[in-house]
Tab-separated table of C-alpha atoms in Angstrom:
chain	number	residue	atom	x	y	z
R	1	UNK	CA	61.309	-7.255	20.949
R	2	UNK	CA	64.472	-6.606	22.908
R	3	UNK	CA	64.138	-3.055	24.348
R	4	UNK	CA	67.863	-2.556	23.862
R	5	UNK	CA	67.300	-2.895	20.086
R	6	UNK	CA	65.082	0.172	20.149
R	7	UNK	CA	67.638	2.022	22.255
R	8	UNK	CA	70.426	0.966	19.900
R	9	UNK	CA	68.499	2.300	16.909
R	10	UNK	CA	67.971	5.623	18.703
R	11	UNK	CA	71.648	5.819	19.618
R	12	UNK	CA	72.676	4.988	16.069
R	13	UNK	CA	70.399	7.723	14.672
R	14	UNK	CA	71.769	10.227	17.187
R	15	UNK	CA	75.440	9.416	16.538
R	16	UNK	CA	75.574	8.489	12.855
R	17	UNK	CA	72.132	9.152	11.432
R	18	UNK	CA	69.461	6.564	10.696
R	19	UNK	CA	70.159	3.176	9.122
R	20	UNK	CA	69.771	3.853	5.409
R	21	UNK	CA	68.013	1.326	3.213
R	22	UNK	CA	68.042	0.858	-0.524
R	23	UNK	CA	64.782	-0.785	-1.609
R	24	UNK	CA	64.308	-2.701	-4.846
R	25	UNK	CA	60.685	-3.006	-5.939
R	26	UNK	CA	57.632	-0.827	-5.336
R	27	UNK	CA	54.836	-3.359	-5.665
R	28	UNK	CA	52.693	-4.530	-2.769
R	29	UNK	CA	55.622	-5.516	-0.552
R	30	UNK	CA	57.734	-2.533	-1.523
R	31	UNK	CA	54.895	-0.108	-0.831
R	32	UNK	CA	54.330	-1.723	2.564
R	33	UNK	CA	58.014	-1.244	3.364
R	34	UNK	CA	58.052	2.409	2.341
R	35	UNK	CA	55.009	3.100	4.516
R	36	UNK	CA	56.258	1.083	7.489
R	37	UNK	CA	59.742	2.580	7.526
R	38	UNK	CA	58.266	6.096	7.432
R	39	UNK	CA	56.601	5.290	10.773
R	40	UNK	CA	59.832	4.139	12.452
R	41	UNK	CA	62.667	5.953	14.173
R	42	UNK	CA	66.336	5.261	13.551
R	43	UNK	CA	65.829	3.849	10.061
R	44	UNK	CA	64.985	5.403	6.707
R	45	UNK	CA	64.552	4.710	3.006
R	46	UNK	CA	67.415	6.304	1.137
R	47	UNK	CA	66.571	5.157	-2.378
R	48	UNK	CA	64.111	3.013	-4.300
R	49	UNK	CA	65.010	1.192	-7.510
R	50	UNK	CA	62.272	0.070	-9.880
R	51	UNK	CA	62.651	-1.605	-13.232
R	52	UNK	CA	60.610	0.712	-15.439
R	53	UNK	CA	57.913	2.691	-13.616
R	54	UNK	CA	59.274	5.385	-11.270
R	55	UNK	CA	55.734	6.619	-10.729
R	56	UNK	CA	54.990	3.496	-8.701
R	57	UNK	CA	57.750	4.343	-6.226
R	58	UNK	CA	56.646	7.980	-6.136
R	59	UNK	CA	53.041	6.976	-5.427
R	60	UNK	CA	54.184	4.635	-2.649
R	61	UNK	CA	56.272	7.372	-1.024
R	62	UNK	CA	53.439	9.881	-1.238
R	63	UNK	CA	51.073	7.375	0.361
R	64	UNK	CA	53.590	7.036	3.225
R	65	UNK	CA	53.353	10.769	3.910
R	66	UNK	CA	56.457	11.979	2.103
R	67	UNK	CA	56.119	15.239	0.206
R	68	UNK	CA	56.728	15.412	-3.513
R	69	UNK	CA	59.651	17.791	-2.977
R	70	UNK	CA	61.298	15.102	-0.808
R	71	UNK	CA	61.507	12.769	-3.819
R	72	UNK	CA	63.989	13.065	-6.656
R	73	UNK	CA	64.479	10.942	-9.752
R	74	UNK	CA	68.164	10.198	-10.329
R	75	UNK	CA	70.334	8.200	-12.723
R	76	UNK	CA	73.628	7.506	-10.950
R	77	UNK	CA	75.175	6.625	-7.591
R	78	UNK	CA	76.525	10.090	-6.804
R	79	UNK	CA	73.079	11.611	-7.334
R	80	UNK	CA	71.619	9.035	-4.958
R	81	UNK	CA	74.185	9.998	-2.329
R	82	UNK	CA	73.433	13.718	-2.785
R	83	UNK	CA	69.719	13.081	-2.373
R	84	UNK	CA	70.280	11.111	0.832
R	85	UNK	CA	72.628	13.758	2.214
R	86	UNK	CA	69.911	16.386	1.757
R	87	UNK	CA	67.252	14.243	3.427
R	88	UNK	CA	65.434	13.208	0.275
R	89	UNK	CA	64.536	9.823	-1.221
R	90	UNK	CA	66.158	8.973	-4.528
R	91	UNK	CA	64.089	7.159	-7.164
R	92	UNK	CA	66.001	5.319	-9.882
R	93	UNK	CA	65.629	2.705	-12.580
R	94	UNK	CA	69.321	1.810	-12.279
R	95	UNK	CA	69.896	-1.040	-9.828
R	96	UNK	CA	73.670	-0.749	-10.166
R	97	UNK	CA	73.490	2.901	-9.151
R	98	UNK	CA	71.534	2.027	-6.025
R	99	UNK	CA	73.942	-0.769	-5.109
R	100	UNK	CA	76.986	1.451	-5.691
R	101	UNK	CA	75.722	4.444	-3.697
R	102	UNK	CA	77.973	4.976	-0.683
R	103	UNK	CA	75.198	6.174	1.605
R	104	UNK	CA	73.181	2.984	1.178
R	105	UNK	CA	74.013	0.473	3.936
R	106	UNK	CA	71.606	-2.379	3.319
R	107	UNK	CA	69.463	-3.408	0.363
R	108	UNK	CA	66.066	-5.091	0.576
R	109	UNK	CA	64.905	-7.098	-2.427
R	110	UNK	CA	61.108	-6.880	-2.550
R	111	UNK	CA	60.641	-8.020	-6.139
R	112	UNK	CA	59.384	-11.530	-5.326
R	113	UNK	CA	60.851	-12.686	-8.654
R	114	UNK	CA	63.596	-15.356	-8.733
R	115	UNK	CA	65.679	-13.858	-11.537
R	116	UNK	CA	65.343	-10.311	-10.212
R	117	UNK	CA	66.335	-11.492	-6.748
R	118	UNK	CA	69.477	-13.114	-8.130
R	119	UNK	CA	70.486	-9.904	-9.906
R	120	UNK	CA	69.750	-7.738	-6.857
R	121	UNK	CA	71.672	-9.935	-4.413
R	122	UNK	CA	74.651	-10.250	-6.733
R	123	UNK	CA	74.850	-6.469	-7.180
R	124	UNK	CA	74.430	-5.783	-3.457
R	125	UNK	CA	77.226	-8.131	-2.403
R	126	UNK	CA	79.523	-6.965	-5.199
R	127	UNK	CA	79.214	-3.409	-3.850
R	128	UNK	CA	79.662	-4.436	-0.204
R	129	UNK	CA	76.070	-4.013	0.938
R	130	UNK	CA	74.098	-6.193	3.327
R	131	UNK	CA	71.203	-7.858	1.487
R	132	UNK	CA	67.777	-8.757	2.902
R	133	UNK	CA	65.832	-11.143	0.673
R	134	UNK	CA	62.095	-10.648	0.929
R	135	UNK	CA	62.178	-13.096	-1.963
R	136	UNK	CA	61.921	-16.684	-0.792
R	137	UNK	CA	61.717	-17.981	-4.356
R	138	UNK	CA	65.249	-16.789	-5.082
R	139	UNK	CA	66.549	-17.795	-1.652
R	140	UNK	CA	65.558	-21.469	-1.937
R	141	UNK	CA	67.173	-21.648	-5.371
R	142	UNK	CA	70.556	-19.986	-4.815
R	143	UNK	CA	70.580	-18.637	-1.261
R	144	UNK	CA	73.512	-20.834	-0.259
R	145	UNK	CA	75.621	-19.225	-2.971
R	146	UNK	CA	74.878	-15.735	-1.718
R	147	UNK	CA	75.413	-16.687	1.898
R	148	UNK	CA	78.940	-17.849	1.010
R	149	UNK	CA	79.647	-14.824	-1.195
R	150	UNK	CA	78.416	-12.438	1.497
R	151	UNK	CA	80.720	-14.040	4.064
R	152	UNK	CA	83.666	-13.529	1.724
R	153	UNK	CA	82.676	-9.885	1.256
R	154	UNK	CA	82.167	-9.247	4.970
R	155	UNK	CA	78.458	-8.474	4.650
R	156	UNK	CA	75.246	-10.174	5.727
R	157	UNK	CA	72.924	-12.192	3.507
R	158	UNK	CA	69.611	-12.894	5.236
R	159	UNK	CA	65.995	-13.809	4.760
R	160	UNK	CA	63.384	-11.443	6.118
R	161	UNK	CA	61.670	-11.306	9.483
R	162	UNK	CA	57.911	-11.381	9.087
R	163	UNK	CA	57.883	-14.094	6.445
R	164	UNK	CA	56.680	-17.457	7.778
R	165	UNK	CA	60.064	-19.216	7.506
R	166	UNK	CA	61.755	-16.682	9.810
R	167	UNK	CA	58.761	-16.592	12.149
R	168	UNK	CA	58.716	-20.392	12.426
R	169	UNK	CA	62.489	-20.451	12.875
R	170	UNK	CA	62.056	-18.337	16.014
R	171	UNK	CA	59.936	-21.125	17.524
R	172	UNK	CA	62.296	-23.874	16.386
R	173	UNK	CA	65.306	-22.119	17.926
R	174	UNK	CA	63.357	-21.421	21.117
R	175	UNK	CA	62.407	-25.088	21.474
R	176	UNK	CA	65.891	-26.370	20.687
R	177	UNK	CA	67.470	-23.957	23.140
R	178	UNK	CA	65.175	-25.361	25.835
R	179	UNK	CA	66.351	-28.876	24.987
R	180	UNK	CA	63.061	-30.016	23.447
R	181	UNK	CA	62.804	-32.266	20.413
R	182	UNK	CA	61.255	-30.505	17.421
R	183	UNK	CA	58.805	-32.971	15.917
R	184	UNK	CA	57.336	-30.694	13.237
R	185	UNK	CA	57.283	-27.027	12.337
R	186	UNK	CA	55.431	-25.024	9.750
R	187	UNK	CA	52.586	-22.668	9.011
R	188	UNK	CA	48.867	-22.387	8.756
R	189	UNK	CA	47.852	-21.803	5.156
R	190	UNK	CA	46.247	-18.384	4.808
R	191	UNK	CA	44.417	-18.774	1.498
R	192	UNK	CA	42.128	-21.490	0.199
R	193	UNK	CA	44.089	-24.307	-1.472
R	194	UNK	CA	43.357	-24.975	-5.142
R	195	UNK	CA	46.124	-26.756	-7.033
R	196	UNK	CA	44.474	-25.880	-10.370
R	197	UNK	CA	44.230	-22.148	-9.713
R	198	UNK	CA	45.041	-19.810	-12.619
R	199	UNK	CA	45.024	-15.994	-12.719
R	200	UNK	CA	41.893	-15.724	-14.872
R	201	UNK	CA	39.792	-17.167	-12.051
R	202	UNK	CA	41.112	-14.782	-9.383
R	203	UNK	CA	40.959	-11.341	-11.001
R	204	UNK	CA	38.036	-10.132	-8.876
R	205	UNK	CA	39.520	-11.334	-5.584
R	206	UNK	CA	42.938	-9.952	-6.441
R	207	UNK	CA	41.467	-6.582	-7.356
R	208	UNK	CA	39.538	-6.438	-4.083
R	209	UNK	CA	42.740	-7.225	-2.173
R	210	UNK	CA	44.890	-4.804	-4.209
R	211	UNK	CA	46.987	-7.695	-5.500
R	212	UNK	CA	48.279	-8.916	-8.821
R	213	UNK	CA	46.206	-12.019	-9.798
R	214	UNK	CA	49.400	-13.953	-10.539
R	215	UNK	CA	50.758	-13.205	-7.074
R	216	UNK	CA	47.475	-14.306	-5.487
R	217	UNK	CA	47.510	-17.562	-7.466
R	218	UNK	CA	51.047	-18.322	-6.259
R	219	UNK	CA	49.520	-18.446	-2.782
R	220	UNK	CA	46.331	-20.294	-3.751
R	221	UNK	CA	47.901	-23.058	-5.860
R	222	UNK	CA	50.220	-23.982	-2.978
R	223	UNK	CA	53.475	-22.793	-4.573
R	224	UNK	CA	54.218	-20.179	-1.923
R	225	UNK	CA	53.578	-22.646	0.900
R	226	UNK	CA	55.904	-25.199	-0.687
R	227	UNK	CA	58.588	-22.540	-1.152
R	228	UNK	CA	58.295	-21.305	2.425
R	229	UNK	CA	58.456	-24.765	3.937
R	230	UNK	CA	61.564	-25.575	1.895
R	231	UNK	CA	63.171	-22.358	3.141
R	232	UNK	CA	62.364	-23.401	6.709
R	233	UNK	CA	63.701	-26.906	6.058
R	234	UNK	CA	66.970	-25.657	4.647
R	235	UNK	CA	67.462	-23.264	7.565
R	236	UNK	CA	66.801	-25.898	10.248
R	237	UNK	CA	67.574	-29.351	8.833
R	238	UNK	CA	63.936	-30.396	9.259
R	239	UNK	CA	62.749	-32.343	6.185
R	240	UNK	CA	59.589	-32.769	4.119
R	241	UNK	CA	58.134	-36.071	5.302
R	242	UNK	CA	56.663	-36.827	1.860
R	243	UNK	CA	56.580	-35.130	-1.548
R	244	UNK	CA	54.063	-32.292	-1.432
R	245	UNK	CA	53.906	-32.500	2.384
R	246	UNK	CA	50.902	-33.794	4.321
R	247	UNK	CA	48.959	-30.531	4.676
R	248	UNK	CA	46.392	-31.985	7.106
R	249	UNK	CA	43.173	-30.264	8.124
R	250	UNK	CA	44.425	-30.023	11.706
R	251	UNK	CA	43.290	-27.191	13.955
R	252	UNK	CA	45.628	-25.512	16.400
R	253	UNK	CA	44.379	-27.836	19.128
R	254	UNK	CA	44.880	-30.912	16.915
R	255	UNK	CA	48.392	-30.252	15.622
R	256	UNK	CA	50.044	-32.065	18.535
R	257	UNK	CA	47.867	-35.107	17.761
R	258	UNK	CA	48.325	-35.138	13.976
R	259	UNK	CA	51.790	-33.834	13.034
R	260	UNK	CA	53.492	-36.435	15.213
R	261	UNK	CA	54.970	-39.888	14.472
R	262	UNK	CA	52.670	-42.652	13.249
R	263	UNK	CA	53.780	-44.723	16.226
R	264	UNK	CA	51.897	-42.197	18.379
R	265	UNK	CA	48.830	-41.994	16.129
R	266	UNK	CA	49.999	-39.189	13.851
R	267	UNK	CA	50.867	-38.962	10.149
R	268	UNK	CA	54.646	-38.488	10.217
R	269	UNK	CA	57.105	-41.266	9.432
R	270	UNK	CA	59.648	-39.678	11.783
R	271	UNK	CA	60.374	-36.710	14.028
R	272	UNK	CA	61.904	-33.581	12.542
R	273	UNK	CA	59.670	-32.499	9.643
R	274	UNK	CA	58.276	-29.369	8.025
R	275	UNK	CA	54.621	-29.194	7.029
R	276	UNK	CA	51.569	-26.970	6.851
R	277	UNK	CA	47.963	-27.205	7.937
R	278	UNK	CA	44.700	-25.996	6.454
R	279	UNK	CA	42.907	-26.455	9.781
R	280	UNK	CA	41.304	-23.653	11.777
R	281	UNK	CA	43.030	-21.420	14.273
R	282	UNK	CA	46.597	-21.664	12.949
R	283	UNK	CA	46.777	-19.160	10.058
R	284	UNK	CA	48.050	-16.509	9.776
R	285	UNK	CA	50.498	-17.900	12.303
R	286	UNK	CA	53.247	-20.492	12.480
R	287	UNK	CA	53.738	-23.479	14.770
R	288	UNK	CA	56.265	-25.862	16.238
R	289	UNK	CA	55.222	-29.247	17.641
R	290	UNK	CA	57.640	-30.223	20.399
R	291	UNK	CA	58.367	-33.182	22.644
R	292	UNK	CA	59.805	-32.535	26.131
R	293	UNK	CA	62.669	-34.810	27.094
R	294	UNK	CA	62.040	-35.143	30.824
R	295	UNK	CA	58.919	-36.142	32.814
R	296	UNK	CA	59.237	-33.021	34.949
R	297	UNK	CA	59.147	-30.748	31.892
R	298	UNK	CA	56.196	-32.661	30.473
R	299	UNK	CA	54.402	-32.255	33.795
R	300	UNK	CA	55.059	-28.518	33.817
R	301	UNK	CA	53.914	-28.052	30.207
R	302	UNK	CA	50.684	-29.860	31.030
R	303	UNK	CA	50.222	-27.893	34.237
R	304	UNK	CA	50.649	-24.655	32.292
R	305	UNK	CA	47.860	-25.734	29.905
R	306	UNK	CA	50.125	-25.764	26.853
R	307	UNK	CA	48.470	-29.035	25.893
R	308	UNK	CA	47.693	-32.566	27.001
R	309	UNK	CA	51.051	-34.094	26.059
R	310	UNK	CA	53.167	-35.979	25.351
R	311	UNK	CA	53.504	-33.567	22.385
R	312	UNK	CA	52.781	-29.846	22.583
R	313	UNK	CA	52.217	-27.063	20.064
R	314	UNK	CA	54.035	-23.753	20.320
R	315	UNK	CA	52.118	-21.212	18.237
R	316	UNK	CA	52.917	-17.711	17.034
R	317	UNK	CA	49.502	-16.430	15.949
R	318	UNK	CA	50.709	-13.896	13.390
R	319	UNK	CA	53.381	-12.973	10.905
R	320	UNK	CA	53.498	-9.407	9.650
R	321	UNK	CA	55.312	-10.042	6.348
R	322	UNK	CA	56.957	-6.886	5.009
R	323	UNK	CA	56.023	-4.846	8.073
R	324	UNK	CA	58.633	-6.757	10.087
R	325	UNK	CA	61.312	-6.770	7.402
R	326	UNK	CA	62.884	-3.410	8.408
R	327	UNK	CA	63.901	-5.065	11.685
R	328	UNK	CA	66.060	-7.534	9.762
R	329	UNK	CA	67.712	-4.721	7.818
R	330	UNK	CA	68.468	-2.823	11.026
R	331	UNK	CA	69.894	-5.897	12.764
R	332	UNK	CA	72.171	-6.624	9.818
R	333	UNK	CA	73.634	-3.108	10.020
R	334	UNK	CA	73.751	-2.724	13.820
R	335	UNK	CA	74.814	-6.216	14.847
R	336	UNK	CA	75.968	-8.024	11.706
R	337	UNK	CA	73.380	-10.753	12.286
R	338	UNK	CA	70.970	-12.626	10.026
R	339	UNK	CA	67.385	-13.616	10.821
R	340	UNK	CA	67.235	-16.524	8.355
R	341	UNK	CA	70.004	-18.264	6.428
R	342	UNK	CA	70.212	-21.588	4.591
R	343	UNK	CA	72.446	-24.316	5.949
R	344	UNK	CA	75.581	-25.126	3.969
R	345	UNK	CA	73.963	-28.276	2.581
R	346	UNK	CA	70.237	-28.463	1.721
R	347	UNK	CA	67.711	-31.031	2.868
R	348	UNK	CA	64.757	-29.903	0.731
R	349	UNK	CA	63.954	-28.668	-2.759
R	350	UNK	CA	60.900	-27.089	-4.367
R	351	UNK	CA	60.408	-28.791	-7.705
R	352	UNK	CA	57.846	-27.826	-10.353
R	353	UNK	CA	54.816	-29.885	-11.313
R	354	UNK	CA	52.705	-29.311	-14.436
R	355	UNK	CA	49.324	-27.620	-13.935
R	356	UNK	CA	48.250	-28.634	-17.447
R	357	UNK	CA	49.477	-30.760	-20.340
R	358	UNK	CA	52.580	-29.143	-21.810
R	359	UNK	CA	53.645	-29.701	-25.410
R	360	UNK	CA	57.244	-29.656	-26.661
R	361	UNK	CA	58.290	-26.132	-27.592
R	362	UNK	CA	56.208	-24.491	-24.868
R	363	UNK	CA	58.100	-21.693	-23.138
R	364	UNK	CA	57.087	-21.676	-19.485
R	365	UNK	CA	55.644	-18.610	-17.785
R	366	UNK	CA	56.074	-17.341	-14.249
R	367	UNK	CA	55.229	-18.937	-10.916
R	368	UNK	CA	51.526	-18.411	-10.232
R	369	UNK	CA	50.490	-18.493	-13.874
R	370	UNK	CA	49.203	-21.376	-16.016
R	371	UNK	CA	51.980	-23.897	-16.541
R	372	UNK	CA	53.304	-25.247	-13.226
R	373	UNK	CA	53.221	-24.998	-9.442
R	374	UNK	CA	55.616	-25.740	-6.602
R	375	UNK	CA	56.097	-29.156	-5.013
R	376	UNK	CA	58.238	-29.718	-1.907
R	377	UNK	CA	60.529	-32.741	-1.752
R	378	UNK	CA	63.625	-34.037	-0.044
R	379	UNK	CA	66.643	-32.548	-1.762
R	380	UNK	CA	68.337	-35.909	-2.311
R	381	UNK	CA	65.232	-37.299	-4.068
R	382	UNK	CA	64.886	-34.254	-6.314
R	383	UNK	CA	68.568	-34.407	-7.128
R	384	UNK	CA	68.450	-38.108	-7.989
R	385	UNK	CA	65.449	-37.590	-10.308
R	386	UNK	CA	67.036	-34.525	-11.967
R	387	UNK	CA	63.985	-32.439	-11.133
R	388	UNK	CA	63.768	-28.826	-12.215
R	389	UNK	CA	63.935	-26.395	-9.278
R	390	UNK	CA	60.926	-24.095	-9.212
R	391	UNK	CA	63.116	-21.003	-9.361
R	392	UNK	CA	64.551	-22.085	-12.730
R	393	UNK	CA	61.257	-22.910	-14.457
R	394	UNK	CA	60.455	-19.484	-15.868
R	395	UNK	CA	61.449	-19.205	-19.543
R	396	UNK	CA	62.441	-22.878	-19.646
R	397	UNK	CA	61.445	-24.658	-22.887
R	398	UNK	CA	59.570	-27.967	-22.815
R	399	UNK	CA	61.477	-30.618	-24.782
R	400	UNK	CA	59.216	-33.664	-24.292
R	401	UNK	CA	55.450	-34.014	-23.749
R	402	UNK	CA	54.539	-33.451	-20.090
R	403	UNK	CA	51.201	-34.519	-18.662
R	404	UNK	CA	49.310	-32.545	-16.046
R	405	UNK	CA	50.580	-33.593	-12.616
R	406	UNK	CA	53.965	-34.739	-13.963
R	407	UNK	CA	57.121	-33.290	-12.463
R	408	UNK	CA	59.284	-31.045	-14.605
R	409	UNK	CA	62.895	-32.165	-14.922
R	410	UNK	CA	66.114	-31.464	-16.765
R	411	UNK	CA	65.136	-34.421	-18.961
R	412	UNK	CA	61.887	-32.851	-20.243
R	413	UNK	CA	62.771	-29.144	-20.031
R	414	UNK	CA	65.704	-26.961	-21.107
R	415	UNK	CA	66.407	-23.983	-18.858
R	416	UNK	CA	67.174	-20.512	-20.194
R	417	UNK	CA	70.959	-20.266	-20.050
R	418	UNK	CA	70.882	-16.475	-20.293
R	419	UNK	CA	69.405	-16.097	-16.785
R	420	UNK	CA	71.612	-15.105	-13.866
R	421	UNK	CA	69.795	-17.490	-11.545
R	422	UNK	CA	70.498	-20.422	-13.911
R	423	UNK	CA	74.206	-19.585	-14.014
R	424	UNK	CA	74.463	-19.350	-10.232
R	425	UNK	CA	72.458	-22.518	-9.626
R	426	UNK	CA	74.772	-24.419	-11.969
R	427	UNK	CA	77.706	-23.312	-9.822
R	428	UNK	CA	75.927	-24.599	-6.731
R	429	UNK	CA	75.068	-27.908	-8.376
R	430	UNK	CA	78.693	-28.444	-9.406
R	431	UNK	CA	79.861	-27.746	-5.860
R	432	UNK	CA	77.221	-30.131	-4.514
R	433	UNK	CA	78.370	-32.828	-6.925
R	434	UNK	CA	81.949	-32.513	-5.686
R	435	UNK	CA	80.685	-32.699	-2.109
R	436	UNK	CA	78.615	-35.811	-2.835
R	437	UNK	CA	81.558	-37.555	-4.518
R	438	UNK	CA	83.867	-36.708	-1.627
R	439	UNK	CA	81.265	-37.896	0.881
R	440	UNK	CA	80.790	-41.176	-0.993
R	441	UNK	CA	84.522	-41.753	-1.081
C-alpha cells in the first residue's frame, strides 16, 4: 500500500471530512464492509440501503461497534443527508434516496445479484455518484455499458479490490510494466469443485460458515470461478483457452510447467490465457505465469529463486474480498481512478449450462440454485452460437427441451424482458453488432 494513500485519506478527513460511502446490501459482504470501514480512518459509511429488512443493516452496524442511537431509519434523500451531517448512519429501503443524497460520494453494490447490480449502478451514475461493483455477475454482463455511462457523467465505474479479478490484474499489470509476456493468469479455487452441486446438499456447511446455501453453491459448482475469470479476461484481453477452462490440478510450484504452451509441455494452445487451478498452495491467492524476454532477466529470475524457468509464477497468496473494497471506494473519490474496468470490447463471456434436464415452460432460478451453472468461453464463440449470458438466465423461460450439460441459448430460452439487466444488455449487443459490421466492412 502506498503510504501517501494513507496520508491522503487523513488529509481529506481533516480538510473535508471522511470519504462517505453509500452501501447497498447488508448480507455477508455488506456486513463485512460495515465492520471493516468502522475500523478505518478517513472513510465512513453514511447510509445503507436494503431491499426489505432494515434490521439486517442495523444488526451489521451494531456488530461493527456502532451504538443504536447512531443509527436512524429514513425514507428520503434529505433525511439521509441530515443523518450524515449529525454523524449518524442512515438506514433505508429506498435505493433512489440513497443515490440522490448529496452527502453520499460513492456507492458500493454488495448485493451479488445481477439484476440488483444493474439497478444500483444505473441509479448511482444517474445521480452523479462513483460506483464500486462488488458484484462480478453484473459487471461481466453489462459492465461496459456502465463504464461508458460513468465516463459521460464524469464519475468512476470500477470493480472492487479484494476480489480475485482485481487482485490478479495487479500481477498482470506488474508483469506487463516490466516487459514480461503474460502467459496465463488466474486464481486458485478456494472451494471443492462439484459441477452438480445444489443448495440442498450444502445447508450444513453453509450454516457453519454463516453463508446462504445458494451463495456457497455458486462457488462450489464453478460458476463464481467462471465469472471471475471472464472479468479478468475482459479487463486484460487474456482469453479462455477452451470452453470451461482447463482447471488443472497444478500446485503453486507446478503452474509454470502446466499453464504454459503445449510446445513447451503445457496445456495451453497459446500464450495469453485466463484459467484456474485446483492444485495445492495457490488458493486463496491469484497467480500470473510470465515469460521473461531477455536471457539476462531469465538469469536473474532464476538466481532469485522465483522458479526454474523459462516460465515463472508470480503469486499473491491472498485476496481479502470485501475487506479490501473500501480502498477502491476511497481511490475513486480521492484520485478518480478505477481498480478494475472492462475493456471497450470483450474477449470472454460466461454462458449458462444446464445442471439438470429442463422442460419447456420452466422458469429458471438464480445462479447457484438447481437449473444452471456458469461456463466460460471466448466471446466471439458465445456470440456466434447465440448463447445466453449467465447474468440474463434468472427468470428466463425454457422454450425447448434442454438436456443436462447443454448450453442455454436465445434459441432455447426466452429472457425476461422486464429486467433492467436484459434491457441494458440488449443495448450493448446492438452496439456490438454495429461494431462487428463496421469491422467486417
